[in-house]
Short mmCIF file of C-alpha atoms and ligand atoms in Angstrom, two decimals:
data_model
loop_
_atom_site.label_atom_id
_atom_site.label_comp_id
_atom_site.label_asym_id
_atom_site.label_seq_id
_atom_site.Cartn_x
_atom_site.Cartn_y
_atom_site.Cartn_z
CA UNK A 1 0.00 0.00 0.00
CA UNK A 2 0.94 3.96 -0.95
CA UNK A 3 0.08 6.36 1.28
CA UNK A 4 -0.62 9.22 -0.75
CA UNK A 5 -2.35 13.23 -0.43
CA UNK A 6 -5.53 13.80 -1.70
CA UNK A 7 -8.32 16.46 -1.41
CA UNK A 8 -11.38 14.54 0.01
CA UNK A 9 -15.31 16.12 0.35
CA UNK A 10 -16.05 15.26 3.96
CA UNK A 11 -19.42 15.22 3.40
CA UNK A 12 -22.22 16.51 1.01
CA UNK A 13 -22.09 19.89 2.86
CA UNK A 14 -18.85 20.56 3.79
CA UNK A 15 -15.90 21.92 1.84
CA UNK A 16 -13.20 19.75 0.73
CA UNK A 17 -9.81 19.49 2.78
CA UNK A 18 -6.11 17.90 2.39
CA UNK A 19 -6.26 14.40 3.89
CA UNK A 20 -4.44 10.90 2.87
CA UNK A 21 -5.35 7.73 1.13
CA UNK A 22 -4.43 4.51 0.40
CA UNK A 23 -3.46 3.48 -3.31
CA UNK A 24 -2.90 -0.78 -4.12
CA UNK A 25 0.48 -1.92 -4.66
CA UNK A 26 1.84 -2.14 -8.07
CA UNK A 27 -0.10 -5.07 -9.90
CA UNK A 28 1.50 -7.33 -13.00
CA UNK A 29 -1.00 -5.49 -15.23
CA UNK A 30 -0.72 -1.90 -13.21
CA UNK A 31 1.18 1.36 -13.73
CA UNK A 32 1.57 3.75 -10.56
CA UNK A 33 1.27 6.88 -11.89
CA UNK A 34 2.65 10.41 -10.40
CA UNK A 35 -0.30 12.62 -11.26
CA UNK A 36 0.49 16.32 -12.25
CA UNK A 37 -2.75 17.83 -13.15
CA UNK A 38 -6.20 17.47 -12.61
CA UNK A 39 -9.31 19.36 -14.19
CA UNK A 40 -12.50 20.14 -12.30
CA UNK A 41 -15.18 18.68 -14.00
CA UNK A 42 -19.21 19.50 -12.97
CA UNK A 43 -19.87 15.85 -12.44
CA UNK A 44 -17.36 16.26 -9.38
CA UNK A 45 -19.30 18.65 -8.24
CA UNK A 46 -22.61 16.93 -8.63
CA UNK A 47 -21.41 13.81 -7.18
CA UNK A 48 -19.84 15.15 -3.75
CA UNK A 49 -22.90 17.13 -2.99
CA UNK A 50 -24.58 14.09 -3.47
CA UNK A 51 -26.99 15.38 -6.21
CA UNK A 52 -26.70 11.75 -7.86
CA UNK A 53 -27.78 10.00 -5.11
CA UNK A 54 -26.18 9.17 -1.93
CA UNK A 55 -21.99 8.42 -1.74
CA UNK A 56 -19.71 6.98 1.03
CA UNK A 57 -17.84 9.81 2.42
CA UNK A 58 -14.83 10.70 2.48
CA UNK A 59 -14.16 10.46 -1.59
CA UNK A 60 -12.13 11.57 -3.35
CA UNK A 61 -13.33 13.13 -7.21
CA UNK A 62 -11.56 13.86 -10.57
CA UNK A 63 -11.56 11.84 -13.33
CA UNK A 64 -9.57 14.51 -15.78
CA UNK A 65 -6.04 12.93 -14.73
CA UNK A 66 -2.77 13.99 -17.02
CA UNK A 67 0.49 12.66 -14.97
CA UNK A 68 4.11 10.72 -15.42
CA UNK A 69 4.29 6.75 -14.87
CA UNK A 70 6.70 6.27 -12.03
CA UNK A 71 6.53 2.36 -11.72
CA UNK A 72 4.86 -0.51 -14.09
CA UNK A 73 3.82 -3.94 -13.01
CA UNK A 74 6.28 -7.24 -14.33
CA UNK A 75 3.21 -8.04 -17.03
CA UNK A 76 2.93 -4.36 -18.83
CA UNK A 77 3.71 -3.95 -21.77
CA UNK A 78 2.01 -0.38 -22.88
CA UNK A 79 3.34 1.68 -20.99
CA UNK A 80 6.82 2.33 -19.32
CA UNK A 81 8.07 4.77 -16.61
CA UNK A 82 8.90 8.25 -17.69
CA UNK A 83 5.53 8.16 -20.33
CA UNK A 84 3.22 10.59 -20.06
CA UNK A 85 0.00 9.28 -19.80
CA UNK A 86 -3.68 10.22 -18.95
CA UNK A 87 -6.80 8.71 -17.04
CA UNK A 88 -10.32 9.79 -17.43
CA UNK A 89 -13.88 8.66 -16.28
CA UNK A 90 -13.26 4.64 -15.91
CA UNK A 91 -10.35 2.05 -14.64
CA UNK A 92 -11.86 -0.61 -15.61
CA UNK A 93 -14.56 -3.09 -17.01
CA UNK A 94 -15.88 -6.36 -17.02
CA UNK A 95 -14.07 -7.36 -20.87
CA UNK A 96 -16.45 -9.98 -21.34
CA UNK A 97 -20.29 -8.63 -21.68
CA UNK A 98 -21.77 -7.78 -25.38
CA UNK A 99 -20.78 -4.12 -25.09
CA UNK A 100 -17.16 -4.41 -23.56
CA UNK A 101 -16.56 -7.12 -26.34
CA UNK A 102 -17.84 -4.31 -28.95
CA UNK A 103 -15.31 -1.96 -27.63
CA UNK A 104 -17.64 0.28 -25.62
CA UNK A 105 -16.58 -0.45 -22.61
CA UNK A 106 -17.91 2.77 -21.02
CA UNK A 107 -21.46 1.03 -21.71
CA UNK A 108 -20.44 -2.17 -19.56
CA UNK A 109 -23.36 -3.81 -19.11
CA UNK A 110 -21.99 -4.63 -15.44
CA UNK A 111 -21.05 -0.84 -15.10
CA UNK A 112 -18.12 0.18 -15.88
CA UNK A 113 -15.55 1.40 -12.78
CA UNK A 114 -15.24 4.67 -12.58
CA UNK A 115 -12.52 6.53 -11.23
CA UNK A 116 -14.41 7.43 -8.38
CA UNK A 117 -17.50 5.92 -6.07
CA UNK A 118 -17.38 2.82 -8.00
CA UNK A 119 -16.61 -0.74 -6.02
CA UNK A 120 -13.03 -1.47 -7.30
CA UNK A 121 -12.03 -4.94 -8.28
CA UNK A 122 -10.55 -5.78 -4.41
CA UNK A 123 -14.20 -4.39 -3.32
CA UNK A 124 -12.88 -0.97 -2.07
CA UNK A 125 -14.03 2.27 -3.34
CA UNK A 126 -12.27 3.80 -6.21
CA UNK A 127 -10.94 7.58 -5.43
CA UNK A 128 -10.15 10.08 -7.97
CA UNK A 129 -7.71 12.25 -9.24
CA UNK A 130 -7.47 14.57 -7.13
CA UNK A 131 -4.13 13.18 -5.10
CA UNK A 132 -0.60 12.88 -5.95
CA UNK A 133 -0.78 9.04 -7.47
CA UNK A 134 -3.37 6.88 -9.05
CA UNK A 135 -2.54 3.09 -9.97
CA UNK A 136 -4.47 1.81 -12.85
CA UNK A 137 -4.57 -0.95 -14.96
CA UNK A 138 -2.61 -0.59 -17.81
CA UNK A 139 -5.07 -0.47 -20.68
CA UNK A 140 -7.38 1.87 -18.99
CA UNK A 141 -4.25 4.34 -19.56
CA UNK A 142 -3.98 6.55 -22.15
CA UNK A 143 -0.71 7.97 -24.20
CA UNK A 144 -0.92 11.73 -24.57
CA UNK A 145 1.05 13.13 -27.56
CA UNK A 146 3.57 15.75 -26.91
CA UNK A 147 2.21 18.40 -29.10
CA UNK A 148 -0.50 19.01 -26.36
CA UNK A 149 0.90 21.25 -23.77
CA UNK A 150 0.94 18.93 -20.45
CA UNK A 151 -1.13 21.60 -17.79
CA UNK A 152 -3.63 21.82 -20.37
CA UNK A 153 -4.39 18.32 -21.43
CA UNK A 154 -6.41 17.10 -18.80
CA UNK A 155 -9.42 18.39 -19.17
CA UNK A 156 -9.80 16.37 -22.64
CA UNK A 157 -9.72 13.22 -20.66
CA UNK A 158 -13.84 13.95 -19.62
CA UNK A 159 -14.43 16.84 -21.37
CA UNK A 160 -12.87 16.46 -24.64
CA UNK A 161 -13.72 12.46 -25.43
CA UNK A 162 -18.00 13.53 -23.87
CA UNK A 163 -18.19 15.53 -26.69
CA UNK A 164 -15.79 14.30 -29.52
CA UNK A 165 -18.14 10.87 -28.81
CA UNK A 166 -21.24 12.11 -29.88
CA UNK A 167 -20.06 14.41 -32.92
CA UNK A 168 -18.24 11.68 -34.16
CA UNK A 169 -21.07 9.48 -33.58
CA UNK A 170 -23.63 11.89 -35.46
CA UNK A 171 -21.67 12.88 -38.11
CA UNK A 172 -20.58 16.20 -37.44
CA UNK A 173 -18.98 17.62 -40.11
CA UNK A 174 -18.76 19.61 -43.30
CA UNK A 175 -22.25 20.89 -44.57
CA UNK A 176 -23.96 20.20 -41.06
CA UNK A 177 -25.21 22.81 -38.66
CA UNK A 178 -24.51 21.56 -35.64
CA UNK A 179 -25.33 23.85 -32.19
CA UNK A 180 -23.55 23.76 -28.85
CA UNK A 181 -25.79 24.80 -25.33
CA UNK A 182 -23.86 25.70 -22.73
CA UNK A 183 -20.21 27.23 -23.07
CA UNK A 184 -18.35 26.03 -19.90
CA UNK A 185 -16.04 22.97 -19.67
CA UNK A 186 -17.73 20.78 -21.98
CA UNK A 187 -19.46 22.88 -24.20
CA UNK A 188 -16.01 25.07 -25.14
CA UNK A 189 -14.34 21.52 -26.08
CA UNK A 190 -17.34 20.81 -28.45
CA UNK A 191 -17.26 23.99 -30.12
CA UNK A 192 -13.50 23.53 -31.04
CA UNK A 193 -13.98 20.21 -31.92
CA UNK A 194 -16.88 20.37 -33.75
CA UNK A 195 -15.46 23.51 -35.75
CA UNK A 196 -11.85 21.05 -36.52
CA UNK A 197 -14.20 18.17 -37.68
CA UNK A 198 -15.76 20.88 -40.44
CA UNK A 199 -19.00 21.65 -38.75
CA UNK A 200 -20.98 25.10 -39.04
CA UNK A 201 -21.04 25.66 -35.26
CA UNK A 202 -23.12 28.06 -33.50
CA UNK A 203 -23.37 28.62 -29.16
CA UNK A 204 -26.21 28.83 -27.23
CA UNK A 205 -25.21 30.40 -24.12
CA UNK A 206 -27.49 31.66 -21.37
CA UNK A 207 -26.08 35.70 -22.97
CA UNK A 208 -23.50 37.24 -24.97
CA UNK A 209 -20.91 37.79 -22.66
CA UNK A 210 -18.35 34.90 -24.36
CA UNK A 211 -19.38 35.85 -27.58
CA UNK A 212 -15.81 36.83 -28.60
CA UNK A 213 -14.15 33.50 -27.07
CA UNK A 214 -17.05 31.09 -29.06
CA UNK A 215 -16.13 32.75 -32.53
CA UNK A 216 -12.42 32.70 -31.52
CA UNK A 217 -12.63 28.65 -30.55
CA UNK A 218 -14.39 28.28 -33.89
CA UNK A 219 -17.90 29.21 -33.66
CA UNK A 220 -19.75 30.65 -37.18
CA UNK A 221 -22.82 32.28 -34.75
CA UNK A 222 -23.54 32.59 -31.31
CA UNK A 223 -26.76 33.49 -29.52
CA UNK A 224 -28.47 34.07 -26.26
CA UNK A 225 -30.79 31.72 -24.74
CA UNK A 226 -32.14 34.67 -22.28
CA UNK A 227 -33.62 36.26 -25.66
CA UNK A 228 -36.57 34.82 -26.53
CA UNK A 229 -36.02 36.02 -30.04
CA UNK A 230 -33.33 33.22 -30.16
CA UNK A 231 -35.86 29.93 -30.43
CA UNK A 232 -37.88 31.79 -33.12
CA UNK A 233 -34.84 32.64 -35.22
CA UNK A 234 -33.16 29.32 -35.02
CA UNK A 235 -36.58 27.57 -35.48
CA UNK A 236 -36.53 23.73 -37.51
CA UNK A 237 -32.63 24.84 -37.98
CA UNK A 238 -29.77 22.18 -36.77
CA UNK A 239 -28.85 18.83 -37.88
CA UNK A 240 -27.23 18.13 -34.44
CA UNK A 241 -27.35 19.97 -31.35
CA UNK A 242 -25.42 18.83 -28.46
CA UNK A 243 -26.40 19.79 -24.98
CA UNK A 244 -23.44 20.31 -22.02
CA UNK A 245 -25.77 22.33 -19.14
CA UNK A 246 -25.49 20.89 -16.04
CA UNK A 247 -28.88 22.19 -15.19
CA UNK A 248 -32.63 21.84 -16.02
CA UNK A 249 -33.59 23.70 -18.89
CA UNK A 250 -36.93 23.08 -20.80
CA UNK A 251 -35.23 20.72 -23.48
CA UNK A 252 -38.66 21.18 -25.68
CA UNK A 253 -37.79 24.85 -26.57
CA UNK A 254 -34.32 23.60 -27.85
CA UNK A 255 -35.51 20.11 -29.53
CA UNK A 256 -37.74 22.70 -31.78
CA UNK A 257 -34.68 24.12 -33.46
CA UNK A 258 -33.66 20.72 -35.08
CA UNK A 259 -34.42 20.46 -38.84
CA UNK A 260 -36.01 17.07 -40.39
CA UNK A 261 -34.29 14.15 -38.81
CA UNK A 262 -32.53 16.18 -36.57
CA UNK A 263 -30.88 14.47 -33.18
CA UNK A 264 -30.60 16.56 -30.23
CA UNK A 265 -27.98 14.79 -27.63
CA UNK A 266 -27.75 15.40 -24.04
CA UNK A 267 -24.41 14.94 -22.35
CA UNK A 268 -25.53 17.38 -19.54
CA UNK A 269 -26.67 15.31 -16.64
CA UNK A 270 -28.95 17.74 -14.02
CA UNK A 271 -30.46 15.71 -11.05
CA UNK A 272 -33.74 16.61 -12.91
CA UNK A 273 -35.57 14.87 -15.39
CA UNK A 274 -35.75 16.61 -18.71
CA UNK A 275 -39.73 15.78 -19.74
CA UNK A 276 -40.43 15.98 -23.50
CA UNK A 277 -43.71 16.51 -25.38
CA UNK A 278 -44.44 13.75 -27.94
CA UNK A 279 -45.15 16.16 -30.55
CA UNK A 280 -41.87 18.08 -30.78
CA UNK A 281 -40.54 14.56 -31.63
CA UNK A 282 -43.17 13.90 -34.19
CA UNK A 283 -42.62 17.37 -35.76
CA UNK A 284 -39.61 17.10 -38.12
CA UNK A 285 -38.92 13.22 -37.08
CA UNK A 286 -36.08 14.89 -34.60
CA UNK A 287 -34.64 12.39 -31.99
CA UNK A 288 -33.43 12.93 -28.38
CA UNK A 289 -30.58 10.84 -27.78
CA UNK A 290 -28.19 10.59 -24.83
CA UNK A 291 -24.21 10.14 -24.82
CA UNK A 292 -21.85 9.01 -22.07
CA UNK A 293 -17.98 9.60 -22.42
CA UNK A 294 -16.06 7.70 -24.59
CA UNK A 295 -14.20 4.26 -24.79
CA UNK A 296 -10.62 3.66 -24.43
CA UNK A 297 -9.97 3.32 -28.08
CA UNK A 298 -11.64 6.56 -29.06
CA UNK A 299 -10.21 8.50 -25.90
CA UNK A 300 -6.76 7.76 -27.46
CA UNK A 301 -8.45 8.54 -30.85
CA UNK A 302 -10.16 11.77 -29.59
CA UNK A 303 -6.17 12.65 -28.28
CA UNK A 304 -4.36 12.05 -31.02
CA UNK A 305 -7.13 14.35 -33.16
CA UNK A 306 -6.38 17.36 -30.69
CA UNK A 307 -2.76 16.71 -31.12
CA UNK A 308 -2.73 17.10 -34.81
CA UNK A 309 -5.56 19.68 -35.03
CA UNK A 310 -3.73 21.96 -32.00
CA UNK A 311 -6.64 21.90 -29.77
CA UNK A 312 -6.12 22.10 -26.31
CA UNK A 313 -8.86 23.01 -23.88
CA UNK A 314 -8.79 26.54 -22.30
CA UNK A 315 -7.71 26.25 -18.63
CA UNK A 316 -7.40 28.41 -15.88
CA UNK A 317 -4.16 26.27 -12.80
CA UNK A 318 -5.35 26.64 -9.34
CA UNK A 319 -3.86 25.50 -6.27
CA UNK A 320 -5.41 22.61 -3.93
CA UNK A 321 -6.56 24.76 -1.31
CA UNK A 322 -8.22 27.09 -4.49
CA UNK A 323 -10.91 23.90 -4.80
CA UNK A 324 -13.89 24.56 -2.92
CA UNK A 325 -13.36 28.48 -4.24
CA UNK A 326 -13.71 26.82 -8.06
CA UNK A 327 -16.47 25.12 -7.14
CA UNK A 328 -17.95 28.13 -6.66
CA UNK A 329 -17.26 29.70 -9.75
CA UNK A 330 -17.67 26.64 -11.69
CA UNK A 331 -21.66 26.90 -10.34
CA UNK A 332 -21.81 30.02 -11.21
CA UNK A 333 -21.17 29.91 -14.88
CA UNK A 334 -17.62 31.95 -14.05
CA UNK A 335 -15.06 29.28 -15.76
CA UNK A 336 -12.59 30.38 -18.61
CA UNK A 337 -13.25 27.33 -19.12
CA UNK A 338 -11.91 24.53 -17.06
CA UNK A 339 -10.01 24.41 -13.53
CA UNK A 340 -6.91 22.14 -13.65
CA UNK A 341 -5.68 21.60 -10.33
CA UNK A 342 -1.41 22.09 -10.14
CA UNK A 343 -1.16 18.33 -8.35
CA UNK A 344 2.24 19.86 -6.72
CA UNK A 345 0.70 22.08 -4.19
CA UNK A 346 -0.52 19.15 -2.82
CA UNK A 347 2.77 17.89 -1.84
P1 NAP B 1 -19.79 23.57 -16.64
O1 NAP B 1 -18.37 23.89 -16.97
O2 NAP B 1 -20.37 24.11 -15.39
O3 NAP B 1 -20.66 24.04 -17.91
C1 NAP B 1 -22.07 24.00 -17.90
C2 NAP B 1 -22.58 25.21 -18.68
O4 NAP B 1 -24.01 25.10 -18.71
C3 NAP B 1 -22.31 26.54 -18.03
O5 NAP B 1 -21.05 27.04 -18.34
C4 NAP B 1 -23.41 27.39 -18.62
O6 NAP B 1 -23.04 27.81 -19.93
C5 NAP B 1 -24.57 26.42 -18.76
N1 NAP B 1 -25.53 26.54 -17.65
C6 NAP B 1 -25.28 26.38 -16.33
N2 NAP B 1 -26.40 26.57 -15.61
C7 NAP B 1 -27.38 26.86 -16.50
C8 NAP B 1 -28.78 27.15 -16.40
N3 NAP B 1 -29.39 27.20 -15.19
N4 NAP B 1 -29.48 27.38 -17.53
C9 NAP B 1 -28.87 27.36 -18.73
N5 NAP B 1 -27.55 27.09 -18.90
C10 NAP B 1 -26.82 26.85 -17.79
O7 NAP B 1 -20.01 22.01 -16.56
P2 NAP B 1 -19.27 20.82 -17.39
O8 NAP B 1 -18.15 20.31 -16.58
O9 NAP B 1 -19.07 21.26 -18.77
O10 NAP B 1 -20.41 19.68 -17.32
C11 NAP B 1 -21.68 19.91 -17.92
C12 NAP B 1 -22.63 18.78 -17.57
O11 NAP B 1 -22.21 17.60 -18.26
C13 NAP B 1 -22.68 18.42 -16.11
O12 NAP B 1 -24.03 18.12 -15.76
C14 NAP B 1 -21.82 17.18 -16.03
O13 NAP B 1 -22.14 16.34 -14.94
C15 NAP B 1 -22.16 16.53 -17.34
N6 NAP B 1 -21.18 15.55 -17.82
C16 NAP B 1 -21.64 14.47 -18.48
C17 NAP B 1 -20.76 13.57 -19.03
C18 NAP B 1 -21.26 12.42 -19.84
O14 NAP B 1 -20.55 11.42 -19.98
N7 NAP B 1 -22.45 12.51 -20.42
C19 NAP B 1 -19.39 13.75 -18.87
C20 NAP B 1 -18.94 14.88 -18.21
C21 NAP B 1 -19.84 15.79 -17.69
P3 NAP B 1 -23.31 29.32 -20.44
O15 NAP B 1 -22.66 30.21 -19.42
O16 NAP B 1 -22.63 29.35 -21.77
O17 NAP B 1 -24.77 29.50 -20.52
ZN1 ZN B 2 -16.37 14.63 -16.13
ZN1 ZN B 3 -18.70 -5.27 -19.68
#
């Protein structure tokens, strides 16, 4: 066993604070990785405040995890120490139901295990990425290319493979109008990717006030969802539209702006349920669809893109004891655009 810092939530009410944890020894099939950087994602934010249902406190979030392998198991053959490497929403699956064997292993039919709050393989509760070292099983590791600058690359580990998934999925590309709500951590990542993959891209933010940073990460238009004026303009008007807001919005006003056999995907996941009316389906054939990360394959897939297209997300480094402050800002719509935690000042 490591003994290791880490940034725990307490509870569902209380702020986080520096503690220790316990990491497994080095496996055959495990690196021990020395992490550097870790990005604040909303789903950390949901899930220590219990707003997904109740968790088993202390834990331990982040699954946006960029760091340096410092030791390998005898059986490990991927990866070697000195690589840089990455770890995002998952460490592991069961490799043997219908959808691991299809290589969507994020769709385990068993679950998949997450980084964090999931029931590890030794039956313990898996803790995030916020903490100086993670061990993993190898193939749930992912190479990062050099051309991405290193304290910027972790956020593309949730962020970046939630949305490349679904505009790869749906065909984003040349010739298709494809619309992006919410412009925070996920949203800016899928207006830079969908703008690299060809896409006429236009932003849906709650006002104008990142209107210059949408157009500059590759945005065509950009509108307010506070103006009414917005839904009647864009009316019967996207082939794709994906949705990043972490809160409840009434998803009938925004399924209305698809065009005939338009999909509208949700990658936002509020606490609420997001009821729709069966005629805004009927109208235009338009689907609703949902999307969850990414698999291993198309993580390394979504990298490598980024790598040769120069996208990196936009990130702001905070300290450890700057957390519960981001937080903060993260709820209230002030992030430029993701929080990467400098894994150091935990030392
Ligand atoms: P984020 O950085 O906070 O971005 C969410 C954006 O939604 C905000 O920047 C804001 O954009 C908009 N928004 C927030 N509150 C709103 C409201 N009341 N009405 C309208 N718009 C609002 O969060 P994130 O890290 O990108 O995560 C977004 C959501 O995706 C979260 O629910 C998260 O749990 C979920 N998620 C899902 C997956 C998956 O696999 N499906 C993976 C990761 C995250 P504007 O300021 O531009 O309006
Ligand atoms: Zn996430
Ligand atoms: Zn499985």
């Amino acid at each position: 066993m490591l003994t290791v810092n880490a940034w725990a939530a307490p509870s569902a009410a209380d702020p986080l604070v520096k503690t220790t944890i316990e990491r497994r020894d080095v496996g055959p099939h495990d690196v021990l990785i020395e992490i550097a950087y870790a990005g604040i994602c909303h789903s950390d934010i949901h899930t220590v405040r219990g707003e997904w249902g109740d968790i088993s406190y202390p834990q331990v979030v982040g699954h946006e995890i960029a760091g340096t392998v410092t030791e390998v198991g005898s059986e490990v053959t991927l990866h070697a120490v000195g690589d840089r490497v990455g770890v995002g929403c998952m460490v592991n699956s069961c490799r043997e139901c219908e959808n691991c064997l299809a290589g969507a292993e994020q769709y385990c039919l068993t679950g998949n295990t997450g980084t964090y709050t999931a029931i590890d393989r030794d039956g313990t509760i898996t803790q995030g990425g916020y903490s100086t070292h993670i061990v993993v099983v190898e193939d749930f590791v992912l190479r990062i290319p050099d051309a991405i600058p290193f304290e910027k690359v972790a956020p593309l580990l949730c962020a970046g493979i939630t949305t490349y998934s679904p505009l790869q999925h749906w065909n984003a590309g040349p010739g298709k109008r494809v619309a992006v709500v919410g412009m925070g951590g996920l949203g800016h990542m899928a207006v830079k990717i969908a703008a690299a993959l060809g896409a006429e891209v236009t932003v849906l933010s709650q006002t104008l006030s990142k209107k210059d940073d949408g157009l500059a990460f590759g945005a065509q238009h950009y509108f307010a969802t506070s103006d009414r004026q917005t839904f009647t303009d864009l009316a019967n008007h996207f082939d794709l539209i994906i949705n990043t807001v972490s809160a409840e919005i009434n998803i009938n006003h925004y399924l209305r702006l698809l065009r005939l056999n338009g999909t509208l995907v949700s990658v936002g996941a509020p606490p609420e349920a997001l009821p729709v009316q069966a005629f805004t389906l009927f109208n235009n054939r338009r689907s609703f669809a949902g999307s969850g990360i990414g698999s291993i394959a198309e993580t390394q897939e979504m990298l490598d893109f980024c790598a040769e297209h120069g996208i990196a997300p936009e990130t702001e480094l905070i300290s450890a004891d700057q957390i519960n402050e981001a937080y903060e800002r993260v709820l209230a719509s002030d992030v430029r655009y993701r929080f990467v935690i400098d894994v150091a000042t935990m030392a």
